[in-house]
Amino acid sequence: MSSGQESVFSEYEADTSQTSKLLRKFRETPFVPIGMAGFAMVVGYGLYKLKHRGEMKMSLHLIHMRVAAQGFVVGAITCGVLYSMFREHVLKPKE
C-alpha cells in the first residue's frame, strides 16, 4: 500500500474490540444474537431440569431439549429473514 492510499477496510479496522463488533452485528442482524441467546437459555434450562426430570429417560429428555433449542434458533432465523425482506421490499422507497 502506498502512504497516500486510504485502507479499504478502514471502517472495520476502527472497530477492533469484540464489544463494538458484537454491537455492530446486533444492529445489522438483530435476530442472530437473539437466536444464540435463546439457544443458550434453552440449554441452561435443560441442564437445570436434567437433575429434576423424574421418571423420564435421559435420552428422551435430551431429545426434547434438542428440539426446543433447534426450534428457537430456526424461529429466530425465520423472523430475521422475514424482517430483512420487510425492510428491503416494503420500507424501501420505490425507484
PDB file of N, CA, C and O in Angstrom, residues 4-85:
ATOM      1  N   GLY A   4      -0.203   7.350   0.609  1.00  0.00           N
ATOM      2  CA  GLY A   4      -1.312   8.258   0.355  1.00  0.00           C
ATOM      3  C   GLY A   4      -2.638   7.546   0.172  1.00  0.00           C
ATOM      4  O   GLY A   4      -3.689   8.163   0.161  1.00  0.00           O
ATOM      5  N   GLN A   5      -2.611   6.228   0.008  1.00  0.00           N
ATOM      6  CA  GLN A   5      -3.834   5.479  -0.249  1.00  0.00           C
ATOM      7  C   GLN A   5      -4.498   5.083   1.069  1.00  0.00           C
ATOM      8  O   GLN A   5      -3.856   4.563   1.971  1.00  0.00           O
ATOM      9  N   GLU A   6      -5.807   5.353   1.153  1.00  0.00           N
ATOM     10  CA  GLU A   6      -6.545   5.001   2.369  1.00  0.00           C
ATOM     11  C   GLU A   6      -6.897   3.522   2.335  1.00  0.00           C
ATOM     12  O   GLU A   6      -7.159   2.955   1.277  1.00  0.00           O
ATOM     13  N   SER A   7      -6.896   2.907   3.473  1.00  0.00           N
ATOM     14  CA  SER A   7      -7.187   1.483   3.572  1.00  0.00           C
ATOM     15  C   SER A   7      -8.639   1.208   3.193  1.00  0.00           C
ATOM     16  O   SER A   7      -9.540   1.957   3.523  1.00  0.00           O
ATOM     17  N   VAL A   8      -8.851   0.119   2.474  1.00  0.00           N
ATOM     18  CA  VAL A   8     -10.192  -0.278   2.060  1.00  0.00           C
ATOM     19  C   VAL A   8     -11.009  -0.699   3.277  1.00  0.00           C
ATOM     20  O   VAL A   8     -12.212  -0.475   3.351  1.00  0.00           O
ATOM     21  N   PHE A   9     -10.350  -1.284   4.247  1.00  0.00           N
ATOM     22  CA  PHE A   9     -11.028  -1.806   5.426  1.00  0.00           C
ATOM     23  C   PHE A   9     -10.947  -0.849   6.608  1.00  0.00           C
ATOM     24  O   PHE A   9     -10.940  -1.291   7.756  1.00  0.00           O
ATOM     25  N   SER A  10     -10.916   0.444   6.376  1.00  0.00           N
ATOM     26  CA  SER A  10     -10.736   1.391   7.477  1.00  0.00           C
ATOM     27  C   SER A  10     -11.894   1.346   8.459  1.00  0.00           C
ATOM     28  O   SER A  10     -11.703   1.515   9.657  1.00  0.00           O
ATOM     29  N   GLU A  11     -13.117   1.108   7.956  1.00  0.00           N
ATOM     30  CA  GLU A  11     -14.267   1.030   8.857  1.00  0.00           C
ATOM     31  C   GLU A  11     -14.135  -0.157   9.803  1.00  0.00           C
ATOM     32  O   GLU A  11     -14.438  -0.070  10.979  1.00  0.00           O
ATOM     33  N   TYR A  12     -13.662  -1.279   9.289  1.00  0.00           N
ATOM     34  CA  TYR A  12     -13.537  -2.480  10.106  1.00  0.00           C
ATOM     35  C   TYR A  12     -12.293  -2.451  10.983  1.00  0.00           C
ATOM     36  O   TYR A  12     -12.266  -3.070  12.032  1.00  0.00           O
ATOM     37  N   GLU A  13     -11.262  -1.760  10.549  1.00  0.00           N
ATOM     38  CA  GLU A  13     -10.064  -1.639  11.372  1.00  0.00           C
ATOM     39  C   GLU A  13     -10.309  -0.732  12.567  1.00  0.00           C
ATOM     40  O   GLU A  13      -9.699  -0.905  13.611  1.00  0.00           O
ATOM     41  N   ALA A  14     -11.207   0.232  12.436  1.00  0.00           N
ATOM     42  CA  ALA A  14     -11.501   1.142  13.542  1.00  0.00           C
ATOM     43  C   ALA A  14     -12.218   0.411  14.675  1.00  0.00           C
ATOM     44  O   ALA A  14     -12.007   0.713  15.845  1.00  0.00           O
ATOM     45  N   ASP A  15     -13.080  -0.545  14.343  1.00  0.00           N
ATOM     46  CA  ASP A  15     -13.817  -1.305  15.351  1.00  0.00           C
ATOM     47  C   ASP A  15     -13.059  -2.589  15.651  1.00  0.00           C
ATOM     48  O   ASP A  15     -13.319  -3.629  15.071  1.00  0.00           O
ATOM     49  N   THR A  16     -12.109  -2.518  16.564  1.00  0.00           N
ATOM     50  CA  THR A  16     -11.299  -3.693  16.841  1.00  0.00           C
ATOM     51  C   THR A  16     -11.740  -4.437  18.092  1.00  0.00           C
ATOM     52  O   THR A  16     -11.408  -5.601  18.249  1.00  0.00           O
ATOM     53  N   SER A  17     -12.498  -3.807  18.968  1.00  0.00           N
ATOM     54  CA  SER A  17     -12.878  -4.503  20.197  1.00  0.00           C
ATOM     55  C   SER A  17     -14.029  -5.466  19.910  1.00  0.00           C
ATOM     56  O   SER A  17     -14.848  -5.253  19.017  1.00  0.00           O
ATOM     57  N   GLN A  18     -14.082  -6.529  20.662  1.00  0.00           N
ATOM     58  CA  GLN A  18     -15.122  -7.536  20.477  1.00  0.00           C
ATOM     59  C   GLN A  18     -16.504  -6.970  20.776  1.00  0.00           C
ATOM     60  O   GLN A  18     -17.478  -7.332  20.123  1.00  0.00           O
ATOM     61  N   THR A  19     -16.585  -6.088  21.750  1.00  0.00           N
ATOM     62  CA  THR A  19     -17.877  -5.499  22.110  1.00  0.00           C
ATOM     63  C   THR A  19     -18.424  -4.652  20.971  1.00  0.00           C
ATOM     64  O   THR A  19     -19.606  -4.745  20.642  1.00  0.00           O
ATOM     65  N   SER A  20     -17.578  -3.848  20.361  1.00  0.00           N
ATOM     66  CA  SER A  20     -18.055  -2.999  19.263  1.00  0.00           C
ATOM     67  C   SER A  20     -18.434  -3.848  18.047  1.00  0.00           C
ATOM     68  O   SER A  20     -19.394  -3.526  17.347  1.00  0.00           O
ATOM     69  N   LYS A  21     -17.713  -4.937  17.804  1.00  0.00           N
ATOM     70  CA  LYS A  21     -18.076  -5.824  16.703  1.00  0.00           C
ATOM     71  C   LYS A  21     -19.424  -6.483  16.968  1.00  0.00           C
ATOM     72  O   LYS A  21     -20.256  -6.605  16.068  1.00  0.00           O
ATOM     73  N   LEU A  22     -19.635  -6.921  18.207  1.00  0.00           N
ATOM     74  CA  LEU A  22     -20.901  -7.552  18.561  1.00  0.00           C
ATOM     75  C   LEU A  22     -22.054  -6.564  18.452  1.00  0.00           C
ATOM     76  O   LEU A  22     -23.127  -6.905  17.937  1.00  0.00           O
ATOM     77  N   LEU A  23     -21.860  -5.336  18.894  1.00  0.00           N
ATOM     78  CA  LEU A  23     -22.915  -4.329  18.798  1.00  0.00           C
ATOM     79  C   LEU A  23     -23.222  -3.982  17.342  1.00  0.00           C
ATOM     80  O   LEU A  23     -24.388  -3.794  16.975  1.00  0.00           O
ATOM     81  N   ARG A  24     -22.194  -3.899  16.507  1.00  0.00           N
ATOM     82  CA  ARG A  24     -22.416  -3.623  15.086  1.00  0.00           C
ATOM     83  C   ARG A  24     -23.191  -4.772  14.444  1.00  0.00           C
ATOM     84  O   ARG A  24     -24.142  -4.561  13.687  1.00  0.00           O
ATOM     85  N   LYS A  25     -22.826  -6.003  14.765  1.00  0.00           N
ATOM     86  CA  LYS A  25     -23.523  -7.164  14.217  1.00  0.00           C
ATOM     87  C   LYS A  25     -24.965  -7.217  14.714  1.00  0.00           C
ATOM     88  O   LYS A  25     -25.872  -7.573  13.966  1.00  0.00           O
ATOM     89  N   PHE A  26     -25.185  -6.835  15.960  1.00  0.00           N
ATOM     90  CA  PHE A  26     -26.537  -6.828  16.519  1.00  0.00           C
ATOM     91  C   PHE A  26     -27.401  -5.796  15.808  1.00  0.00           C
ATOM     92  O   PHE A  26     -28.577  -6.030  15.578  1.00  0.00           O
ATOM     93  N   ARG A  27     -26.818  -4.640  15.432  1.00  0.00           N
ATOM     94  CA  ARG A  27     -27.580  -3.633  14.701  1.00  0.00           C
ATOM     95  C   ARG A  27     -27.881  -4.091  13.275  1.00  0.00           C
ATOM     96  O   ARG A  27     -28.954  -3.816  12.750  1.00  0.00           O
ATOM     97  N   GLU A  28     -26.947  -4.798  12.651  1.00  0.00           N
ATOM     98  CA  GLU A  28     -27.149  -5.244  11.276  1.00  0.00           C
ATOM     99  C   GLU A  28     -28.145  -6.402  11.201  1.00  0.00           C
ATOM    100  O   GLU A  28     -29.028  -6.404  10.359  1.00  0.00           O
ATOM    101  N   THR A  29     -27.979  -7.398  12.031  1.00  0.00           N
ATOM    102  CA  THR A  29     -28.859  -8.574  12.036  1.00  0.00           C
ATOM    103  C   THR A  29     -29.229  -8.895  13.481  1.00  0.00           C
ATOM    104  O   THR A  29     -28.573  -9.700  14.131  1.00  0.00           O
ATOM    105  N   PRO A  30     -30.298  -8.285  13.978  1.00  0.00           N
ATOM    106  CA  PRO A  30     -30.616  -8.438  15.402  1.00  0.00           C
ATOM    107  C   PRO A  30     -31.108  -9.820  15.803  1.00  0.00           C
ATOM    108  O   PRO A  30     -31.045 -10.176  16.969  1.00  0.00           O
ATOM    109  N   PHE A  31     -31.580 -10.631  14.866  1.00  0.00           N
ATOM    110  CA  PHE A  31     -32.150 -11.913  15.258  1.00  0.00           C
ATOM    111  C   PHE A  31     -31.105 -13.007  15.441  1.00  0.00           C
ATOM    112  O   PHE A  31     -31.396 -14.029  16.046  1.00  0.00           O
ATOM    113  N   VAL A  32     -29.906 -12.830  14.944  1.00  0.00           N
ATOM    114  CA  VAL A  32     -28.851 -13.828  15.149  1.00  0.00           C
ATOM    115  C   VAL A  32     -28.432 -13.874  16.620  1.00  0.00           C
ATOM    116  O   VAL A  32     -28.421 -14.952  17.221  1.00  0.00           O
ATOM    117  N   PRO A  33     -28.090 -12.737  17.252  1.00  0.00           N
ATOM    118  CA  PRO A  33     -27.768 -12.810  18.687  1.00  0.00           C
ATOM    119  C   PRO A  33     -28.962 -13.226  19.545  1.00  0.00           C
ATOM    120  O   PRO A  33     -28.781 -13.901  20.560  1.00  0.00           O
ATOM    121  N   ILE A  34     -30.175 -12.863  19.114  1.00  0.00           N
ATOM    122  CA  ILE A  34     -31.363 -13.298  19.855  1.00  0.00           C
ATOM    123  C   ILE A  34     -31.483 -14.816  19.786  1.00  0.00           C
ATOM    124  O   ILE A  34     -31.782 -15.476  20.792  1.00  0.00           O
ATOM    125  N   GLY A  35     -31.240 -15.401  18.609  1.00  0.00           N
ATOM    126  CA  GLY A  35     -31.269 -16.856  18.462  1.00  0.00           C
ATOM    127  C   GLY A  35     -30.199 -17.533  19.291  1.00  0.00           C
ATOM    128  O   GLY A  35     -30.433 -18.577  19.904  1.00  0.00           O
ATOM    129  N   MET A  36     -29.011 -16.941  19.324  1.00  0.00           N
ATOM    130  CA  MET A  36     -27.927 -17.508  20.129  1.00  0.00           C
ATOM    131  C   MET A  36     -28.256 -17.444  21.613  1.00  0.00           C
ATOM    132  O   MET A  36     -28.013 -18.402  22.353  1.00  0.00           O
ATOM    133  N   ALA A  37     -28.820 -16.320  22.053  1.00  0.00           N
ATOM    134  CA  ALA A  37     -29.181 -16.187  23.464  1.00  0.00           C
ATOM    135  C   ALA A  37     -30.305 -17.153  23.828  1.00  0.00           C
ATOM    136  O   ALA A  37     -30.284 -17.773  24.902  1.00  0.00           O
ATOM    137  N   GLY A  38     -31.267 -17.313  22.949  1.00  0.00           N
ATOM    138  CA  GLY A  38     -32.357 -18.263  23.203  1.00  0.00           C
ATOM    139  C   GLY A  38     -31.853 -19.689  23.269  1.00  0.00           C
ATOM    140  O   GLY A  38     -32.295 -20.475  24.115  1.00  0.00           O
ATOM    141  N   PHE A  39     -30.926 -20.022  22.388  1.00  0.00           N
ATOM    142  CA  PHE A  39     -30.314 -21.351  22.416  1.00  0.00           C
ATOM    143  C   PHE A  39     -29.619 -21.586  23.744  1.00  0.00           C
ATOM    144  O   PHE A  39     -29.779 -22.640  24.372  1.00  0.00           O
ATOM    145  N   ALA A  40     -28.863 -20.587  24.202  1.00  0.00           N
ATOM    146  CA  ALA A  40     -28.150 -20.724  25.475  1.00  0.00           C
ATOM    147  C   ALA A  40     -29.134 -20.859  26.643  1.00  0.00           C
ATOM    148  O   ALA A  40     -28.887 -21.640  27.570  1.00  0.00           O
ATOM    149  N   MET A  41     -30.233 -20.127  26.583  1.00  0.00           N
ATOM    150  CA  MET A  41     -31.232 -20.227  27.661  1.00  0.00           C
ATOM    151  C   MET A  41     -31.897 -21.598  27.675  1.00  0.00           C
ATOM    152  O   MET A  41     -32.120 -22.172  28.744  1.00  0.00           O
ATOM    153  N   VAL A  42     -32.225 -22.133  26.498  1.00  0.00           N
ATOM    154  CA  VAL A  42     -32.847 -23.459  26.436  1.00  0.00           C
ATOM    155  C   VAL A  42     -31.879 -24.522  26.946  1.00  0.00           C
ATOM    156  O   VAL A  42     -32.266 -25.419  27.703  1.00  0.00           O
ATOM    157  N   VAL A  43     -30.611 -24.415  26.566  1.00  0.00           N
ATOM    158  CA  VAL A  43     -29.614 -25.387  27.039  1.00  0.00           C
ATOM    159  C   VAL A  43     -29.433 -25.267  28.550  1.00  0.00           C
ATOM    160  O   VAL A  43     -29.378 -26.278  29.265  1.00  0.00           O
ATOM    161  N   GLY A  44     -29.368 -24.055  29.066  1.00  0.00           N
ATOM    162  CA  GLY A  44     -29.241 -23.859  30.512  1.00  0.00           C
ATOM    163  C   GLY A  44     -30.433 -24.417  31.267  1.00  0.00           C
ATOM    164  O   GLY A  44     -30.280 -25.089  32.295  1.00  0.00           O
ATOM    165  N   TYR A  45     -31.636 -24.154  30.747  1.00  0.00           N
ATOM    166  CA  TYR A  45     -32.843 -24.691  31.378  1.00  0.00           C
ATOM    167  C   TYR A  45     -32.856 -26.217  31.310  1.00  0.00           C
ATOM    168  O   TYR A  45     -33.242 -26.888  32.270  1.00  0.00           O
ATOM    169  N   GLY A  46     -32.406 -26.764  30.171  1.00  0.00           N
ATOM    170  CA  GLY A  46     -32.363 -28.225  30.029  1.00  0.00           C
ATOM    171  C   GLY A  46     -31.395 -28.865  31.004  1.00  0.00           C
ATOM    172  O   GLY A  46     -31.672 -29.920  31.568  1.00  0.00           O
ATOM    173  N   LEU A  47     -30.247 -28.221  31.211  1.00  0.00           N
ATOM    174  CA  LEU A  47     -29.294 -28.758  32.186  1.00  0.00           C
ATOM    175  C   LEU A  47     -29.845 -28.668  33.612  1.00  0.00           C
ATOM    176  O   LEU A  47     -29.623 -29.563  34.426  1.00  0.00           O
ATOM    177  N   TYR A  48     -30.563 -27.593  33.902  1.00  0.00           N
ATOM    178  CA  TYR A  48     -31.167 -27.462  35.224  1.00  0.00           C
ATOM    179  C   TYR A  48     -32.232 -28.535  35.435  1.00  0.00           C
ATOM    180  O   TYR A  48     -32.296 -29.170  36.481  1.00  0.00           O
ATOM    181  N   LYS A  49     -33.083 -28.748  34.427  1.00  0.00           N
ATOM    182  CA  LYS A  49     -34.156 -29.728  34.553  1.00  0.00           C
ATOM    183  C   LYS A  49     -33.649 -31.171  34.460  1.00  0.00           C
ATOM    184  O   LYS A  49     -34.371 -32.093  34.808  1.00  0.00           O
ATOM    185  N   LEU A  50     -32.430 -31.350  33.980  1.00  0.00           N
ATOM    186  CA  LEU A  50     -31.870 -32.694  33.878  1.00  0.00           C
ATOM    187  C   LEU A  50     -31.801 -33.352  35.253  1.00  0.00           C
ATOM    188  O   LEU A  50     -32.039 -34.550  35.387  1.00  0.00           O
ATOM    189  N   LYS A  51     -31.538 -32.544  36.255  1.00  0.00           N
ATOM    190  CA  LYS A  51     -31.439 -33.073  37.613  1.00  0.00           C
ATOM    191  C   LYS A  51     -32.809 -33.444  38.184  1.00  0.00           C
ATOM    192  O   LYS A  51     -32.923 -34.361  38.987  1.00  0.00           O
ATOM    193  N   HIS A  52     -33.851 -32.729  37.742  1.00  0.00           N
ATOM    194  CA  HIS A  52     -35.198 -32.918  38.304  1.00  0.00           C
ATOM    195  C   HIS A  52     -36.158 -33.459  37.247  1.00  0.00           C
ATOM    196  O   HIS A  52     -37.301 -33.031  37.174  1.00  0.00           O
ATOM    197  N   ARG A  53     -35.731 -34.401  36.430  1.00  0.00           N
ATOM    198  CA  ARG A  53     -36.577 -34.890  35.347  1.00  0.00           C
ATOM    199  C   ARG A  53     -37.533 -35.988  35.792  1.00  0.00           C
ATOM    200  O   ARG A  53     -38.385 -36.412  35.038  1.00  0.00           O
ATOM    201  N   GLY A  54     -37.407 -36.481  36.983  1.00  0.00           N
ATOM    202  CA  GLY A  54     -38.309 -37.508  37.497  1.00  0.00           C
ATOM    203  C   GLY A  54     -38.066 -38.855  36.847  1.00  0.00           C
ATOM    204  O   GLY A  54     -36.934 -39.328  36.777  1.00  0.00           O
ATOM    205  N   GLU A  55     -39.135 -39.471  36.363  1.00  0.00           N
ATOM    206  CA  GLU A  55     -39.051 -40.810  35.779  1.00  0.00           C
ATOM    207  C   GLU A  55     -38.718 -40.790  34.289  1.00  0.00           C
ATOM    208  O   GLU A  55     -38.628 -41.839  33.674  1.00  0.00           O
ATOM    209  N   MET A  56     -38.557 -39.617  33.711  1.00  0.00           N
ATOM    210  CA  MET A  56     -38.280 -39.531  32.274  1.00  0.00           C
ATOM    211  C   MET A  56     -36.875 -40.044  31.973  1.00  0.00           C
ATOM    212  O   MET A  56     -35.933 -39.750  32.696  1.00  0.00           O
ATOM    213  N   LYS A  57     -36.755 -40.824  30.887  1.00  0.00           N
ATOM    214  CA  LYS A  57     -35.441 -41.313  30.477  1.00  0.00           C
ATOM    215  C   LYS A  57     -34.573 -40.150  30.032  1.00  0.00           C
ATOM    216  O   LYS A  57     -35.064 -39.150  29.514  1.00  0.00           O
ATOM    217  N   MET A  58     -33.267 -40.301  30.228  1.00  0.00           N
ATOM    218  CA  MET A  58     -32.346 -39.228  29.865  1.00  0.00           C
ATOM    219  C   MET A  58     -32.365 -38.972  28.358  1.00  0.00           C
ATOM    220  O   MET A  58     -32.345 -37.822  27.925  1.00  0.00           O
ATOM    221  N   SER A  59     -32.418 -40.033  27.554  1.00  0.00           N
ATOM    222  CA  SER A  59     -32.400 -39.842  26.097  1.00  0.00           C
ATOM    223  C   SER A  59     -33.621 -39.061  25.627  1.00  0.00           C
ATOM    224  O   SER A  59     -33.516 -38.185  24.765  1.00  0.00           O
ATOM    225  N   LEU A  60     -34.777 -39.329  26.204  1.00  0.00           N
ATOM    226  CA  LEU A  60     -35.989 -38.602  25.840  1.00  0.00           C
ATOM    227  C   LEU A  60     -35.896 -37.140  26.261  1.00  0.00           C
ATOM    228  O   LEU A  60     -36.293 -36.233  25.510  1.00  0.00           O
ATOM    229  N   HIS A  61     -35.346 -36.902  27.429  1.00  0.00           N
ATOM    230  CA  HIS A  61     -35.166 -35.522  27.904  1.00  0.00           C
ATOM    231  C   HIS A  61     -34.218 -34.758  26.983  1.00  0.00           C
ATOM    232  O   HIS A  61     -34.479 -33.609  26.614  1.00  0.00           O
ATOM    233  N   LEU A  62     -33.119 -35.393  26.577  1.00  0.00           N
ATOM    234  CA  LEU A  62     -32.160 -34.731  25.692  1.00  0.00           C
ATOM    235  C   LEU A  62     -32.752 -34.466  24.311  1.00  0.00           C
ATOM    236  O   LEU A  62     -32.468 -33.429  23.697  1.00  0.00           O
ATOM    237  N   ILE A  63     -33.578 -35.370  23.819  1.00  0.00           N
ATOM    238  CA  ILE A  63     -34.234 -35.150  22.530  1.00  0.00           C
ATOM    239  C   ILE A  63     -35.171 -33.954  22.612  1.00  0.00           C
ATOM    240  O   ILE A  63     -35.205 -33.109  21.714  1.00  0.00           O
ATOM    241  N   HIS A  64     -35.930 -33.855  23.692  1.00  0.00           N
ATOM    242  CA  HIS A  64     -36.838 -32.714  23.867  1.00  0.00           C
ATOM    243  C   HIS A  64     -36.067 -31.400  23.930  1.00  0.00           C
ATOM    244  O   HIS A  64     -36.474 -30.395  23.329  1.00  0.00           O
ATOM    245  N   MET A  65     -34.971 -31.387  24.640  1.00  0.00           N
ATOM    246  CA  MET A  65     -34.177 -30.165  24.750  1.00  0.00           C
ATOM    247  C   MET A  65     -33.536 -29.791  23.408  1.00  0.00           C
ATOM    248  O   MET A  65     -33.468 -28.622  23.039  1.00  0.00           O
ATOM    249  N   ARG A  66     -33.085 -30.791  22.657  1.00  0.00           N
ATOM    250  CA  ARG A  66     -32.501 -30.517  21.342  1.00  0.00           C
ATOM    251  C   ARG A  66     -33.542 -29.929  20.401  1.00  0.00           C
ATOM    252  O   ARG A  66     -33.276 -28.949  19.695  1.00  0.00           O
ATOM    253  N   VAL A  67     -34.740 -30.495  20.398  1.00  0.00           N
ATOM    254  CA  VAL A  67     -35.812 -29.985  19.534  1.00  0.00           C
ATOM    255  C   VAL A  67     -36.193 -28.564  19.942  1.00  0.00           C
ATOM    256  O   VAL A  67     -36.412 -27.700  19.088  1.00  0.00           O
ATOM    257  N   ALA A  68     -36.259 -28.297  21.237  1.00  0.00           N
ATOM    258  CA  ALA A  68     -36.600 -26.952  21.698  1.00  0.00           C
ATOM    259  C   ALA A  68     -35.528 -25.943  21.298  1.00  0.00           C
ATOM    260  O   ALA A  68     -35.843 -24.839  20.827  1.00  0.00           O
ATOM    261  N   ALA A  69     -34.264 -26.308  21.458  1.00  0.00           N
ATOM    262  CA  ALA A  69     -33.180 -25.394  21.092  1.00  0.00           C
ATOM    263  C   ALA A  69     -33.158 -25.151  19.586  1.00  0.00           C
ATOM    264  O   ALA A  69     -33.019 -24.006  19.134  1.00  0.00           O
ATOM    265  N   GLN A  70     -33.308 -26.195  18.795  1.00  0.00           N
ATOM    266  CA  GLN A  70     -33.326 -26.028  17.345  1.00  0.00           C
ATOM    267  C   GLN A  70     -34.532 -25.219  16.903  1.00  0.00           C
ATOM    268  O   GLN A  70     -34.436 -24.391  15.995  1.00  0.00           O
ATOM    269  N   GLY A  71     -35.657 -25.450  17.525  1.00  0.00           N
ATOM    270  CA  GLY A  71     -36.859 -24.688  17.192  1.00  0.00           C
ATOM    271  C   GLY A  71     -36.695 -23.216  17.466  1.00  0.00           C
ATOM    272  O   GLY A  71     -37.128 -22.370  16.678  1.00  0.00           O
ATOM    273  N   PHE A  72     -36.060 -22.881  18.579  1.00  0.00           N
ATOM    274  CA  PHE A  72     -35.841 -21.472  18.897  1.00  0.00           C
ATOM    275  C   PHE A  72     -34.911 -20.825  17.883  1.00  0.00           C
ATOM    276  O   PHE A  72     -35.169 -19.720  17.405  1.00  0.00           O
ATOM    277  N   VAL A  73     -33.839 -21.509  17.522  1.00  0.00           N
ATOM    278  CA  VAL A  73     -32.880 -20.953  16.571  1.00  0.00           C
ATOM    279  C   VAL A  73     -33.513 -20.813  15.188  1.00  0.00           C
ATOM    280  O   VAL A  73     -33.373 -19.771  14.534  1.00  0.00           O
ATOM    281  N   VAL A  74     -34.218 -21.826  14.726  1.00  0.00           N
ATOM    282  CA  VAL A  74     -34.865 -21.753  13.411  1.00  0.00           C
ATOM    283  C   VAL A  74     -35.933 -20.667  13.406  1.00  0.00           C
ATOM    284  O   VAL A  74     -36.069 -19.918  12.432  1.00  0.00           O
ATOM    285  N   GLY A  75     -36.672 -20.528  14.497  1.00  0.00           N
ATOM    286  CA  GLY A  75     -37.662 -19.455  14.599  1.00  0.00           C
ATOM    287  C   GLY A  75     -37.023 -18.079  14.546  1.00  0.00           C
ATOM    288  O   GLY A  75     -37.526 -17.167  13.880  1.00  0.00           O
ATOM    289  N   ALA A  76     -35.903 -17.909  15.227  1.00  0.00           N
ATOM    290  CA  ALA A  76     -35.206 -16.621  15.211  1.00  0.00           C
ATOM    291  C   ALA A  76     -34.657 -16.309  13.830  1.00  0.00           C
ATOM    292  O   ALA A  76     -34.736 -15.171  13.354  1.00  0.00           O
ATOM    293  N   ILE A  77     -34.103 -17.311  13.152  1.00  0.00           N
ATOM    294  CA  ILE A  77     -33.590 -17.104  11.793  1.00  0.00           C
ATOM    295  C   ILE A  77     -34.734 -16.766  10.844  1.00  0.00           C
ATOM    296  O   ILE A  77     -34.612 -15.866  10.002  1.00  0.00           O
ATOM    297  N   THR A  78     -35.870 -17.453  10.963  1.00  0.00           N
ATOM    298  CA  THR A  78     -37.023 -17.164  10.124  1.00  0.00           C
ATOM    299  C   THR A  78     -37.533 -15.749  10.348  1.00  0.00           C
ATOM    300  O   THR A  78     -37.832 -15.025   9.388  1.00  0.00           O
ATOM    301  N   CYS A  79     -37.617 -15.333  11.597  1.00  0.00           N
ATOM    302  CA  CYS A  79     -38.031 -13.959  11.899  1.00  0.00           C
ATOM    303  C   CYS A  79     -37.040 -12.955  11.322  1.00  0.00           C
ATOM    304  O   CYS A  79     -37.441 -11.903  10.807  1.00  0.00           O
ATOM    305  N   GLY A  80     -35.766 -13.261  11.379  1.00  0.00           N
ATOM    306  CA  GLY A  80     -34.746 -12.379  10.822  1.00  0.00           C
ATOM    307  C   GLY A  80     -34.863 -12.249   9.318  1.00  0.00           C
ATOM    308  O   GLY A  80     -34.732 -11.158   8.760  1.00  0.00           O
ATOM    309  N   VAL A  81     -35.122 -13.357   8.634  1.00  0.00           N
ATOM    310  CA  VAL A  81     -35.288 -13.315   7.185  1.00  0.00           C
ATOM    311  C   VAL A  81     -36.535 -12.522   6.820  1.00  0.00           C
ATOM    312  O   VAL A  81     -36.509 -11.686   5.896  1.00  0.00           O
ATOM    313  N   LEU A  82     -37.633 -12.755   7.529  1.00  0.00           N
ATOM    314  CA  LEU A  82     -38.855 -12.003   7.264  1.00  0.00           C
ATOM    315  C   LEU A  82     -38.668 -10.517   7.532  1.00  0.00           C
ATOM    316  O   LEU A  82     -39.147  -9.668   6.779  1.00  0.00           O
ATOM    317  N   TYR A  83     -37.940 -10.187   8.592  1.00  0.00           N
ATOM    318  CA  TYR A  83     -37.666  -8.788   8.919  1.00  0.00           C
ATOM    319  C   TYR A  83     -36.826  -8.127   7.835  1.00  0.00           C
ATOM    320  O   TYR A  83     -37.110  -7.007   7.410  1.00  0.00           O
ATOM    321  N   SER A  84     -35.804  -8.820   7.356  1.00  0.00           N
ATOM    322  CA  SER A  84     -34.961  -8.228   6.312  1.00  0.00           C
ATOM    323  C   SER A  84     -35.725  -8.103   4.997  1.00  0.00           C
ATOM    324  O   SER A  84     -35.537  -7.127   4.265  1.00  0.00           O
ATOM    325  N   MET A  85     -36.591  -9.059   4.675  1.00  0.00           N
ATOM    326  CA  MET A  85     -37.415  -8.945   3.477  1.00  0.00           C
ATOM    327  C   MET A  85     -38.380  -7.771   3.595  1.00  0.00           C
ATOM    328  O   MET A  85     -38.589  -7.027   2.629  1.00  0.00           O
TER     329      MET A  85
END
